[in-house]
Amino acid sequence: MTSGYVCVTFDFDALSSWMARGQLTATPRSRGEFAAVAVPRLLHTLAVRGITATWFVPGHTALTYPELTREIIAQGHEVAVHGHAHENVAALPPAEERAVLRRSLEALTDVTGLTPRGFRAPAWDLSDASVGLLAEHGLLYDSSLMGHDHAPYLCRTPDAVDEDGVRWGDPTELVEIPVAWSLDDFPHLEFLRTPSGLMPGLRDPAEMFTHWTRDLDYMLRDIDRGVLTATMHPEVIGRGHRLLALEEWLDGLADRDVTFATCEDIAALTRSGARLGEYRPA
Ligand SMILES: [Zn+2]
């Protein structure tokens, strides 16, 4: 068995994701509002276990809940960028993407007094301009891509894909801490009506966490110093039956050789030359 890292991450979307969906009637607003009810519960869950997490906070959320955002920092967690009002950056013209990034960085810096070091694209879609923009604004890492499951890697300048094949871009200094929809609570658990159909969600959270544990156990068997990045949303995971399942999951990791790390820790390790996530089958 090898050792590994677990990054526990929360996307504190609050009202911003409902803004991005154009759903701002009273009930969707209140669904966003529930995130702020859930954050203190999650902070307590983490504090009693001594776990440090990364919280991706849209600028709009930081401005709406400045005290709560500062409390996240006060409890030793990392706060990183997640758009301003949960914009899909892949759909924005470059000038607008730049303006949104600046606005979100400014909001987080004003509220927390700290400069964020990482970025996660709302809805996990980067534009071809994103990598350059993030590096230009001093960010160390992104956490939106899916090119690996357990190895951080360097983001590339845009790849060119056509019928003849792919011409890969050049590696940059920006570290990617990859994510996966299977390691996200939202599609498993959240019920949502969208213009394109119904997202049923509402699955048994224990089943979701069993998948996550199985991913982790595979990683610990065959991947040396791998990283498992789990993504949760306060408004989703912060309800009773899910919170109990989260607590059971975290407690169940205690007998495995894992270190809880923030995304910033993983980005710093990667930039210092540490080889994380090498395939070494047992
Ligand atoms: Zn989000």
XYZ file of N, CA and C and ligand atoms in Angstrom:
847
model
N 0.839 -1.203 0.000
C 0.000 0.000 0.000
C 0.878 1.259 0.000
N 0.453 2.251 -0.735
C 1.175 3.522 -0.762
C 0.449 4.505 0.164
N 0.996 5.688 0.292
C 0.272 6.735 1.018
C -0.307 7.705 -0.010
N -1.203 8.534 0.436
C -1.808 9.466 -0.515
C -2.392 10.678 0.187
N -2.975 11.523 -0.621
C -3.557 12.770 -0.124
C -5.053 12.814 -0.464
N -5.815 13.415 0.419
C -7.215 13.702 0.123
C -7.406 15.211 0.229
N -7.903 15.810 -0.844
C -8.304 17.217 -0.802
C -9.820 17.255 -0.634
N -10.262 17.713 0.517
C -11.693 17.931 0.743
C -11.982 19.349 0.277
N -12.870 19.484 -0.712
C -13.161 20.823 -1.229
C -14.673 21.093 -1.209
N -15.009 22.351 -0.975
C -16.407 22.784 -0.979
C -16.550 23.958 -1.940
N -17.569 23.920 -2.765
C -17.893 25.063 -3.617
C -19.060 25.797 -2.944
N -18.732 26.959 -2.366
C -19.724 27.723 -1.585
C -20.483 28.643 -2.558
N -21.301 28.004 -3.400
C -21.979 28.739 -4.474
C -23.038 29.712 -3.949
N -23.755 29.312 -2.910
C -24.860 30.109 -2.353
C -25.804 30.573 -3.480
N -26.080 31.883 -3.562
C -27.078 32.320 -4.560
C -26.504 32.393 -5.976
N -25.160 32.359 -6.077
C -24.544 32.641 -7.379
C -24.889 31.606 -8.447
N -24.984 30.333 -8.068
C -25.261 29.332 -9.107
C -26.692 29.456 -9.614
N -27.587 29.954 -8.752
C -28.972 30.178 -9.194
C -29.046 31.404 -10.082
N -28.186 32.394 -9.802
C -28.095 33.562 -10.693
C -27.668 33.089 -12.076
N -26.629 32.217 -12.106
C -26.092 31.761 -13.392
C -27.139 30.972 -14.171
N -28.038 30.308 -13.440
C -29.093 29.547 -14.126
C -30.291 30.442 -14.490
N -30.243 31.699 -14.079
C -31.368 32.592 -14.328
C -32.587 32.214 -13.496
N -32.329 31.540 -12.367
C -33.442 31.144 -11.490
C -33.345 31.943 -10.198
N -34.036 33.089 -10.207
C -33.915 33.953 -9.036
C -35.252 34.263 -8.386
N -36.208 33.359 -8.600
C -37.450 33.518 -7.839
C -37.178 33.077 -6.402
N -38.185 33.220 -5.544
C -37.927 33.092 -4.100
C -37.367 31.723 -3.706
N -37.880 30.663 -4.280
C -37.425 29.346 -3.812
C -35.991 29.020 -4.237
N -35.609 29.215 -5.514
C -34.184 29.026 -5.831
C -33.275 29.929 -4.990
N -33.690 31.156 -4.741
C -32.871 32.029 -3.872
C -32.679 31.376 -2.509
N -33.762 30.790 -2.012
C -33.673 30.194 -0.673
C -32.825 28.924 -0.691
N -32.809 28.231 -1.810
C -31.923 27.055 -1.903
C -30.470 27.486 -1.787
N -30.171 28.650 -2.400
C -28.819 29.193 -2.275
C -28.528 29.650 -0.855
N -29.544 30.250 -0.249
C -29.413 30.776 1.106
C -29.083 29.655 2.103
N -29.592 28.452 1.816
C -29.354 27.334 2.737
C -27.862 27.007 2.851
N -27.083 27.341 1.830
C -25.638 27.072 1.904
C -25.040 27.731 3.147
N -25.519 28.934 3.453
C -24.963 29.657 4.600
C -25.379 29.014 5.923
N -26.507 28.307 5.929
C -26.919 27.547 7.122
C -25.973 26.370 7.323
N -25.572 25.783 6.185
C -24.787 24.546 6.238
C -23.310 24.789 6.551
N -22.783 25.959 6.187
C -21.331 26.177 6.347
C -20.861 25.985 7.790
N -21.528 26.579 8.800
C -21.049 26.345 10.179
C -21.082 24.870 10.573
N -22.050 24.123 10.071
C -22.100 22.682 10.366
C -20.874 21.985 9.802
N -20.522 22.346 8.570
C -19.363 21.714 7.924
C -18.061 22.130 8.619
N -17.998 23.406 9.007
C -16.792 23.862 9.716
C -16.624 23.068 11.008
N -17.730 22.793 11.682
C -17.657 22.010 12.920
C -17.218 20.572 12.626
N -17.819 19.976 11.606
C -17.452 18.608 11.206
C -15.948 18.509 10.939
N -15.408 19.512 10.256
C -13.974 19.507 9.934
C -13.139 19.777 11.186
N -13.580 20.736 11.999
C -12.780 21.150 13.166
C -12.602 19.993 14.148
N -13.674 19.247 14.403
C -13.537 18.179 15.408
C -12.627 17.058 14.899
N -12.394 17.013 13.614
C -11.504 15.985 13.048
C -10.136 16.550 12.652
N -9.952 17.846 12.862
C -8.661 18.456 12.527
C -8.366 18.450 11.029
N -9.421 18.563 10.214
C -9.236 18.508 8.754
C -9.263 19.918 8.173
N -8.275 20.211 7.331
C -8.233 21.500 6.638
C -8.712 21.298 5.206
N -9.597 22.172 4.739
C -10.225 22.009 3.421
C -9.958 23.230 2.556
N -10.328 23.091 1.283
C -10.289 24.240 0.368
C -11.725 24.615 0.022
N -12.024 25.890 0.154
C -13.363 26.400 -0.143
C -13.266 27.314 -1.360
N -13.964 26.934 -2.416
C -14.017 27.772 -3.614
C -15.242 28.688 -3.466
N -14.953 29.993 -3.401
C -16.001 30.950 -3.032
C -16.167 31.986 -4.147
N -17.323 32.015 -4.824
C -17.552 33.071 -5.816
C -17.499 34.454 -5.156
N -17.056 35.455 -5.913
C -17.008 36.818 -5.374
C -18.354 37.238 -4.806
N -19.418 36.887 -5.504
C -20.763 37.258 -5.058
C -21.081 36.673 -3.686
N -20.654 35.426 -3.458
C -20.891 34.799 -2.150
C -20.098 35.519 -1.063
N -18.832 35.858 -1.379
C -17.994 36.544 -0.377
C -18.621 37.883 0.016
N -19.174 38.597 -0.984
C -19.784 39.896 -0.680
C -21.106 39.720 0.069
N -21.804 38.622 -0.191
C -23.087 38.374 0.469
C -22.882 37.882 1.902
N -21.856 37.043 2.080
C -21.593 36.443 3.399
C -20.144 36.708 3.836
N -19.803 37.992 4.046
C -18.396 38.286 4.383
C -17.948 37.663 5.707
N -18.838 37.671 6.715
C -18.451 37.135 8.032
C -18.149 35.642 7.929
N -19.021 34.955 7.212
C -18.869 33.506 7.067
C -17.604 33.177 6.275
N -17.339 33.986 5.254
C -16.132 33.771 4.446
C -14.889 33.983 5.309
N -14.938 35.003 6.161
C -13.786 35.242 7.052
C -13.671 34.145 8.106
N -14.810 33.598 8.516
C -14.774 32.509 9.509
C -14.099 31.261 8.921
N -14.336 31.017 7.633
C -13.687 29.875 6.958
C -12.173 30.032 7.051
N -11.707 31.251 6.767
C -10.265 31.535 6.846
C -9.781 31.419 8.293
N -10.587 31.982 9.222
C -10.170 31.988 10.636
C -9.977 30.563 11.150
N -10.710 29.620 10.566
C -10.585 28.229 11.021
C -9.476 27.476 10.269
N -8.671 28.227 9.539
C -7.465 27.629 8.957
C -7.632 27.039 7.573
N -8.792 27.241 6.952
C -9.016 26.674 5.623
C -8.506 27.625 4.541
N -8.410 27.059 3.345
C -8.027 27.866 2.186
C -9.296 28.370 1.482
N -9.269 29.627 1.053
C -10.356 30.157 0.224
C -9.785 30.452 -1.167
N -10.442 29.940 -2.204
C -9.953 30.119 -3.572
C -11.088 30.616 -4.470
N -10.728 30.971 -5.701
C -11.632 31.698 -6.603
C -12.585 30.738 -7.333
N -13.816 31.168 -7.501
C -14.818 30.331 -8.188
C -15.770 31.220 -8.985
N -15.176 32.116 -9.808
C -15.997 33.035 -10.592
C -16.552 34.152 -9.731
N -17.234 35.095 -10.353
C -17.876 36.135 -9.532
C -19.318 35.740 -9.237
N -20.120 35.609 -10.275
C -21.505 35.161 -10.078
C -21.702 33.837 -10.811
N -20.735 32.935 -10.602
C -20.815 31.571 -11.145
C -20.952 31.553 -12.669
N -20.226 32.467 -13.327
C -20.273 32.539 -14.786
C -19.594 31.307 -15.404
N -20.139 30.834 -16.504
C -19.454 29.793 -17.283
C -18.392 30.482 -18.126
N -17.139 30.421 -17.659
C -16.099 31.212 -18.322
C -15.847 30.746 -19.754
N -16.128 29.472 -20.028
C -15.907 28.957 -21.389
C -16.824 29.636 -22.401
N -17.909 30.228 -21.905
C -18.858 30.875 -22.809
C -18.631 32.384 -22.907
N -17.602 32.885 -22.212
C -17.389 34.342 -22.203
C -16.326 34.751 -23.221
N -16.510 35.917 -23.865
C -15.414 36.470 -24.677
C -14.232 36.787 -23.754
N -12.980 36.705 -24.274
C -11.800 36.878 -23.412
C -11.822 38.136 -22.539
N -12.266 39.262 -23.098
C -12.239 40.504 -22.302
C -13.192 40.383 -21.110
N -14.306 39.730 -21.340
C -15.282 39.578 -20.252
C -14.772 38.586 -19.205
N -14.117 37.519 -19.690
C -13.554 36.545 -18.751
C -12.517 37.214 -17.850
N -11.694 38.074 -18.462
C -10.679 38.810 -17.696
C -11.342 39.702 -16.647
N -12.414 40.414 -17.065
C -13.085 41.328 -16.135
C -13.717 40.552 -14.974
N -14.293 39.391 -15.271
C -14.925 38.576 -14.226
C -13.866 38.068 -13.247
N -12.734 37.622 -13.785
C -11.659 37.115 -12.914
C -11.168 38.227 -11.992
N -10.966 39.396 -12.549
C -10.474 40.519 -11.731
C -11.482 40.888 -10.654
N -12.750 40.911 -11.045
C -13.789 41.280 -10.090
C -13.851 40.261 -8.940
N -13.737 38.977 -9.290
C -13.837 37.941 -8.257
C -12.606 37.960 -7.346
N -11.425 38.188 -7.925
C -10.205 38.282 -7.111
C -10.297 39.465 -6.149
N -10.825 40.578 -6.675
C -10.939 41.785 -5.862
C -11.909 41.560 -4.699
N -13.030 40.923 -4.993
C -14.035 40.680 -3.939
C -13.448 39.790 -2.850
N -12.772 38.705 -3.239
C -12.216 37.785 -2.238
C -11.113 38.466 -1.430
N -10.268 39.222 -2.121
C -9.170 39.899 -1.426
C -9.719 40.943 -0.458
N -10.739 41.705 -0.901
C -11.329 42.730 -0.019
C -11.927 42.098 1.226
N -12.627 40.986 1.049
C -13.339 40.383 2.176
C -12.383 39.658 3.123
N -11.389 38.955 2.551
C -10.545 38.107 3.413
C -9.227 38.763 3.788
N -8.796 39.759 3.016
C -7.480 40.354 3.258
C -6.345 39.477 2.751
N -6.677 38.379 2.082
C -5.654 37.463 1.564
C -5.775 37.365 0.048
N -4.647 37.033 -0.587
C -4.678 36.834 -2.024
C -4.928 35.357 -2.322
N -6.027 35.031 -3.019
C -6.279 33.620 -3.327
C -5.228 33.059 -4.278
N -4.926 31.762 -4.136
C -3.892 31.149 -4.956
C -4.436 30.155 -5.965
N -5.727 29.869 -5.901
C -6.254 28.849 -6.802
C -7.592 29.240 -7.403
N -7.973 28.498 -8.425
C -9.200 28.792 -9.174
C -9.912 27.489 -9.502
N -11.213 27.524 -9.444
C -12.031 26.428 -9.975
C -13.121 27.058 -10.827
N -13.218 26.630 -12.085
C -14.216 27.209 -12.975
C -15.611 26.749 -12.558
N -16.545 27.695 -12.443
C -17.932 27.286 -12.244
C -18.330 26.324 -13.368
N -19.000 25.245 -13.005
C -19.410 24.216 -13.971
C -18.217 23.540 -14.658
N -17.007 23.802 -14.119
C -15.819 23.060 -14.557
C -15.548 23.136 -16.053
N -15.704 24.316 -16.639
C -15.376 24.449 -18.061
C -14.455 25.648 -18.231
N -13.253 25.406 -18.751
C -12.298 26.489 -19.001
C -12.363 26.904 -20.464
N -12.119 28.182 -20.721
C -11.982 28.634 -22.108
C -10.519 28.446 -22.533
N -10.226 28.670 -23.796
C -8.833 28.567 -24.253
C -7.971 29.699 -23.692
N -8.639 30.740 -23.191
C -7.869 31.863 -22.622
C -7.599 31.655 -21.131
N -8.304 30.732 -20.490
C -8.289 30.668 -19.019
C -6.905 30.436 -18.430
N -6.181 29.446 -18.965
C -4.902 29.075 -18.356
C -3.956 30.276 -18.332
N -3.874 30.980 -19.449
C -3.010 32.160 -19.518
C -3.459 33.242 -18.556
N -4.757 33.453 -18.485
C -5.300 34.494 -17.602
C -5.009 34.198 -16.142
N -5.176 32.926 -15.759
C -4.972 32.553 -14.352
C -3.510 32.743 -13.965
N -2.606 32.312 -14.856
C -1.176 32.470 -14.570
C -0.818 33.950 -14.487
N -1.367 34.727 -15.424
C -1.077 36.166 -15.463
C -1.500 36.856 -14.163
N -2.552 36.328 -13.532
C -3.046 36.949 -12.304
C -2.466 36.289 -11.051
N -1.381 35.572 -11.223
C -0.636 35.086 -10.059
C -1.198 33.839 -9.404
N -2.149 33.180 -10.057
C -2.697 31.975 -9.440
C -1.751 30.799 -9.663
N -1.700 29.900 -8.683
C -0.769 28.769 -8.739
C -1.401 27.540 -9.366
N -2.715 27.440 -9.228
C -3.338 26.211 -9.703
C -4.772 26.443 -10.178
N -5.223 25.475 -10.976
C -6.627 25.366 -11.372
C -7.129 24.010 -10.874
N -8.434 23.918 -10.653
C -9.010 22.621 -10.271
C -10.346 22.464 -10.995
N -10.272 22.230 -12.314
C -11.478 22.148 -13.153
C -11.378 21.081 -14.220
N -10.176 20.547 -14.466
C -9.979 19.636 -15.596
C -10.008 18.175 -15.127
N -10.052 17.271 -16.089
C -10.307 15.863 -15.775
C -9.343 14.921 -16.495
N -8.105 15.416 -16.775
C -7.159 14.623 -17.555
C -6.476 13.512 -16.782
N -6.688 13.444 -15.482
C -6.162 12.345 -14.668
C -7.124 12.186 -13.499
N -6.994 11.073 -12.778
C -7.816 10.987 -11.575
C -7.035 11.333 -10.313
N -5.759 10.896 -10.244
C -5.050 11.055 -8.975
C -3.693 11.741 -9.081
N -3.326 12.242 -10.277
C -2.035 12.916 -10.413
C -2.248 14.373 -10.821
N -1.765 15.322 -10.003
C -1.770 16.705 -10.466
C -0.844 16.805 -11.682
N -1.128 17.707 -12.588
C -0.276 17.872 -13.768
C -0.246 19.335 -14.162
N 0.593 19.665 -15.156
C 0.695 21.063 -15.564
C -0.311 21.362 -16.667
N -1.034 22.469 -16.501
C -1.979 22.882 -17.546
C -1.185 23.261 -18.797
N -1.811 23.033 -19.952
C -1.151 23.378 -21.216
C -1.791 24.613 -21.847
N -1.008 25.267 -22.710
C -1.607 26.253 -23.606
C -2.612 25.470 -24.475
N -3.531 26.139 -25.161
C -4.613 25.394 -25.825
C -4.113 24.308 -26.790
N -4.722 23.146 -26.717
C -4.467 22.082 -27.692
C -5.251 22.421 -28.964
N -4.742 21.942 -30.089
C -5.492 22.122 -31.340
C -6.014 20.752 -31.771
N -7.321 20.642 -31.865
C -7.931 19.354 -32.198
C -8.640 19.496 -33.536
N -8.251 18.675 -34.499
C -8.993 18.650 -35.765
C -9.036 17.221 -36.287
N -9.469 17.054 -37.514
C -9.674 15.696 -38.018
C -8.375 14.921 -38.202
N -7.250 15.640 -38.268
C -5.960 14.950 -38.421
C -5.404 14.471 -37.088
N -5.974 14.931 -36.010
C -5.467 14.513 -34.700
C -5.423 15.675 -33.730
N -4.484 15.599 -32.795
C -4.361 16.626 -31.758
C -2.927 17.135 -31.734
N -2.771 18.435 -31.729
C -1.452 19.020 -31.459
C -1.527 19.598 -30.046
N -0.838 18.891 -29.129
C -0.943 19.281 -27.725
C -0.290 20.634 -27.493
N -0.868 21.395 -26.577
C -0.268 22.674 -26.194
C 0.990 22.456 -25.371
N 1.645 23.543 -25.034
C 2.872 23.458 -24.231
C 2.512 23.561 -22.751
N 3.253 22.802 -21.914
C 2.980 22.900 -20.478
C 3.282 24.300 -19.949
N 2.476 24.740 -18.991
C 2.705 26.028 -18.329
C 3.077 25.725 -16.879
N 3.212 26.751 -16.086
C 3.543 26.559 -14.662
C 2.286 26.304 -13.830
N 1.120 26.586 -14.415
C -0.133 26.451 -13.653
C -0.409 24.969 -13.390
N -0.558 24.632 -12.111
C -0.793 23.231 -11.736
C -2.281 22.917 -11.875
N -2.576 21.758 -12.427
C -3.963 21.287 -12.457
C -4.161 20.278 -11.338
N -5.185 20.479 -10.522
C -5.567 19.492 -9.514
C -6.906 18.926 -9.990
N -6.847 17.773 -10.669
C -8.010 17.345 -11.435
C -9.211 16.914 -10.586
N -10.374 17.036 -11.199
C -11.657 16.737 -10.550
C -12.402 15.695 -11.384
N -13.558 15.273 -10.901
C -14.387 14.316 -11.645
C -15.830 14.470 -11.197
N -16.744 14.285 -12.130
C -18.165 14.365 -11.754
C -18.526 13.254 -10.762
N -17.813 12.110 -10.872
C -18.122 11.019 -9.933
C -17.677 11.346 -8.511
N -16.785 12.341 -8.374
C -16.328 12.757 -7.047
C -16.944 14.108 -6.665
N -18.158 14.346 -7.133
C -18.885 15.597 -6.865
C -20.253 15.216 -6.293
N -20.612 15.822 -5.174
C -21.898 15.459 -4.555
C -23.113 15.927 -5.361
N -22.927 16.964 -6.191
C -24.094 17.596 -6.827
C -24.891 16.639 -7.734
N -24.220 15.989 -8.733
C -25.016 15.095 -9.582
C -25.575 13.879 -8.843
N -24.876 13.404 -7.811
C -25.394 12.258 -7.065
C -26.645 12.631 -6.258
N -26.608 13.816 -5.677
C -27.549 14.060 -4.583
C -28.574 15.166 -4.832
N -28.279 16.115 -5.725
C -29.164 17.280 -5.819
C -30.221 17.101 -6.895
N -31.458 17.330 -6.536
C -32.566 17.274 -7.486
C -32.672 18.625 -8.186
N -32.720 18.586 -9.535
C -32.721 19.849 -10.274
C -33.530 19.717 -11.552
N -34.380 20.712 -11.785
C -35.043 20.801 -13.092
C -34.244 21.772 -13.937
N -33.827 21.358 -15.117
C -33.087 22.264 -15.994
C -33.864 22.364 -17.304
N -33.536 23.381 -18.123
C -34.249 23.507 -19.410
C -34.084 22.246 -20.262
N -32.968 21.503 -20.065
C -32.761 20.318 -20.902
C -33.269 19.042 -20.246
N -33.846 19.153 -19.070
C -34.412 17.948 -18.459
C -34.227 17.912 -16.960
N -34.449 16.739 -16.427
C -34.455 16.571 -14.982
C -33.148 15.924 -14.528
N -32.529 16.494 -13.483
C -31.376 15.846 -12.874
C -31.905 15.226 -11.590
N -32.036 13.904 -11.555
C -32.797 13.325 -10.443
C -32.133 13.437 -9.073
N -30.792 13.228 -9.024
C -30.118 13.323 -7.720
C -30.770 12.454 -6.665
N -30.750 12.942 -5.423
C -31.462 12.312 -4.291
C -31.093 10.856 -4.074
N -29.829 10.522 -4.404
C -29.366 9.146 -4.178
C -28.962 8.975 -2.712
N -28.712 7.730 -2.365
C -28.253 7.425 -1.017
C -26.817 7.945 -0.859
N -26.581 8.882 0.058
C -25.220 9.413 0.174
C -24.202 8.337 0.555
N -24.646 7.307 1.279
C -23.702 6.238 1.665
C -23.161 5.542 0.419
N -24.019 5.419 -0.598
C -23.582 4.786 -1.851
C -22.507 5.655 -2.526
N -22.755 6.975 -2.541
C -21.760 7.883 -3.138
C -20.423 7.765 -2.400
N -20.486 7.779 -1.085
C -19.231 7.722 -0.324
C -18.548 6.362 -0.480
N -19.327 5.302 -0.693
C -18.698 3.999 -0.962
C -17.879 4.073 -2.243
N -18.420 4.739 -3.284
C -17.653 4.909 -4.526
C -16.364 5.678 -4.254
N -16.485 6.707 -3.450
C -15.300 7.535 -3.179
C -14.244 6.723 -2.425
N -14.696 5.910 -1.468
C -13.753 5.071 -0.715
C -13.092 4.056 -1.634
N -13.865 3.496 -2.564
C -13.297 2.510 -3.500
C -12.244 3.178 -4.405
N -12.532 4.396 -4.851
C -11.533 5.148 -5.636
C -10.266 5.341 -4.804
N -10.464 5.699 -3.554
C -9.318 5.942 -2.678
C -8.532 4.656 -2.460
N -9.227 3.554 -2.247
C -8.523 2.293 -1.989
C -7.739 1.847 -3.227
N -8.307 2.056 -4.407
C -7.547 1.764 -5.637
C -6.303 2.644 -5.691
N -6.512 3.941 -5.415
C -5.379 4.875 -5.455
C -4.279 4.439 -4.481
N -4.670 4.060 -3.273
C -3.668 3.687 -2.268
C -2.968 2.385 -2.634
N -3.622 1.547 -3.446
C -2.982 0.300 -3.848
C -1.985 0.512 -4.993
N -2.388 1.303 -5.998
C -1.627 1.314 -7.260
C -0.995 2.648 -7.650
N -1.329 3.713 -6.928
C -0.817 5.039 -7.311
C 0.019 5.567 -6.152
N 1.260 5.910 -6.436
C 2.147 6.369 -5.370
C 1.924 7.861 -5.107
N 1.666 8.188 -3.879
C 1.422 9.575 -3.462
C 0.365 10.243 -4.362
N -0.723 9.540 -4.561
C -1.820 10.093 -5.356
C -2.646 11.097 -4.566
N -3.492 11.810 -5.296
C -4.357 12.823 -4.686
C -5.797 12.506 -5.078
N -6.665 12.387 -4.091
C -8.096 12.257 -4.388
C -8.758 13.576 -4.013
N -9.379 14.213 -4.997
C -10.024 15.505 -4.758
C -11.541 15.324 -4.772
N -12.158 15.537 -3.629
C -13.607 15.394 -3.499
C -14.244 16.775 -3.482
N -15.320 16.921 -4.231
C -16.003 18.216 -4.323
C -17.399 18.115 -3.717
N -17.686 19.017 -2.803
C -19.021 19.067 -2.204
C -19.541 20.499 -2.178
N -20.841 20.607 -1.993
C -21.495 21.903 -1.935
C -22.243 21.991 -0.602
N -22.037 23.065 0.173
C -22.705 23.146 1.479
C -24.217 22.916 1.388
N -24.851 23.494 0.357
C -26.307 23.385 0.262
C -26.760 21.961 -0.043
N -25.817 21.135 -0.534
C -26.150 19.746 -0.858
C -25.798 18.838 0.320
N -24.547 18.913 0.761
C -24.042 17.940 1.735
C -24.446 18.308 3.160
N -24.911 19.555 3.348
C -25.166 20.038 4.705
C -26.494 19.641 5.309
N -27.231 18.743 4.673
C -28.491 18.257 5.258
C -28.225 16.993 6.068
N -29.049 16.780 7.086
C -28.801 15.772 8.119
C -28.287 14.430 7.636
N -29.048 13.734 6.785
C -28.634 12.370 6.432
C -27.322 12.371 5.660
N -27.087 13.459 4.909
C -25.845 13.536 4.121
C -24.665 13.893 5.006
N -24.930 14.790 5.954
C -23.878 15.192 6.880
C -23.429 13.995 7.723
N -24.375 13.182 8.156
C -24.008 11.980 8.923
C -23.173 11.045 8.055
N -23.545 10.930 6.772
C -22.781 10.056 5.868
C -21.379 10.622 5.632
N -21.279 11.948 5.519
C -19.962 12.576 5.353
C -19.086 12.288 6.571
N -19.688 12.440 7.756
C -18.911 12.188 8.985
C -18.420 10.745 9.026
N -19.290 9.820 8.639
C -18.890 8.395 8.632
C -17.749 8.170 7.627
N -17.851 8.846 6.472
C -16.799 8.688 5.453
C -15.463 9.184 5.987
N -15.489 10.405 6.555
C -14.238 10.981 7.069
C -13.666 10.100 8.180
N -14.518 9.609 9.071
C -14.025 8.771 10.173
C -13.463 7.459 9.638
N -14.058 6.971 8.542
C -13.588 5.710 7.954
C -12.219 5.836 7.293
N -11.784 7.060 7.025
C -10.473 7.252 6.397
C -9.344 7.248 7.422
N -9.744 7.279 8.703
C -8.736 7.415 9.767
C -7.759 6.243 9.781
N -8.193 5.041 9.342
C -7.267 3.901 9.393
C -6.524 3.704 8.069
N -6.605 4.678 7.182
C -5.848 4.604 5.924
C -4.702 5.611 5.966
N -3.672 5.353 5.154
C -2.497 6.216 5.201
C -2.703 7.427 4.285
N -3.602 8.309 4.715
C -3.855 9.504 3.902
C -3.621 10.765 4.727
N -3.196 11.793 4.031
C -3.016 13.119 4.629
C -4.048 14.037 4.011
N -4.771 14.760 4.828
C -5.691 15.764 4.290
C -4.886 17.008 3.928
N -5.045 17.463 2.714
C -4.259 18.607 2.245
C -5.192 19.603 1.567
N -4.791 20.877 1.570
C -5.542 21.841 0.773
C -5.021 21.759 -0.665
N -5.778 22.305 -1.586
C -5.323 22.328 -2.982
C -4.043 23.151 -3.100
N -3.959 24.211 -2.294
C -2.745 25.034 -2.337
C -1.524 24.206 -1.912
N -1.695 23.353 -0.876
C -0.589 22.472 -0.453
C -0.149 21.589 -1.621
N -1.116 21.012 -2.322
C -0.797 20.085 -3.418
C -0.117 20.841 -4.564
N -0.614 22.051 -4.843
C -0.001 22.853 -5.912
C 1.443 23.189 -5.547
N 1.674 23.542 -4.279
C 3.032 23.902 -3.849
C 3.951 22.684 -3.935
N 3.458 21.520 -3.506
C 4.263 20.294 -3.593
C 4.632 20.007 -5.045
N 3.641 20.130 -5.929
C 3.868 19.839 -7.343
C 4.890 20.805 -7.924
N 4.751 22.073 -7.586
C 5.687 23.076 -8.128
C 7.085 22.908 -7.564
N 7.172 22.290 -6.378
C 8.509 22.077 -5.810
C 9.163 20.821 -6.375
N 8.475 20.145 -7.295
C 9.085 19.006 -7.972
C 8.682 17.653 -7.405
N 7.800 17.631 -6.386
C 7.357 16.345 -5.836
C 6.613 15.563 -6.916
N 6.865 14.256 -6.981
C 6.186 13.439 -7.984
C 4.980 12.790 -7.326
N 3.826 13.379 -7.597
C 2.594 12.885 -6.989
C 1.795 12.105 -8.032
N 1.260 10.981 -7.619
C 0.336 10.261 -8.489
C 0.976 9.389 -9.546
N 2.161 8.797 -9.242
C 2.789 7.889 -10.226
C 2.167 6.506 -10.151
N 1.954 5.921 -11.317
C 1.334 4.597 -11.403
C 2.348 3.523 -11.030
N 2.078 2.826 -9.935
C 2.977 1.745 -9.484
C 2.109 0.585 -9.026
N 1.628 -0.218 -9.988
C 0.675 -1.266 -9.612
C 1.267 -2.243 -8.595
N 0.428 -2.622 -7.653
C 0.887 -3.512 -6.570
C 1.263 -4.873 -7.159
Zn -19.980 26.139 -8.200
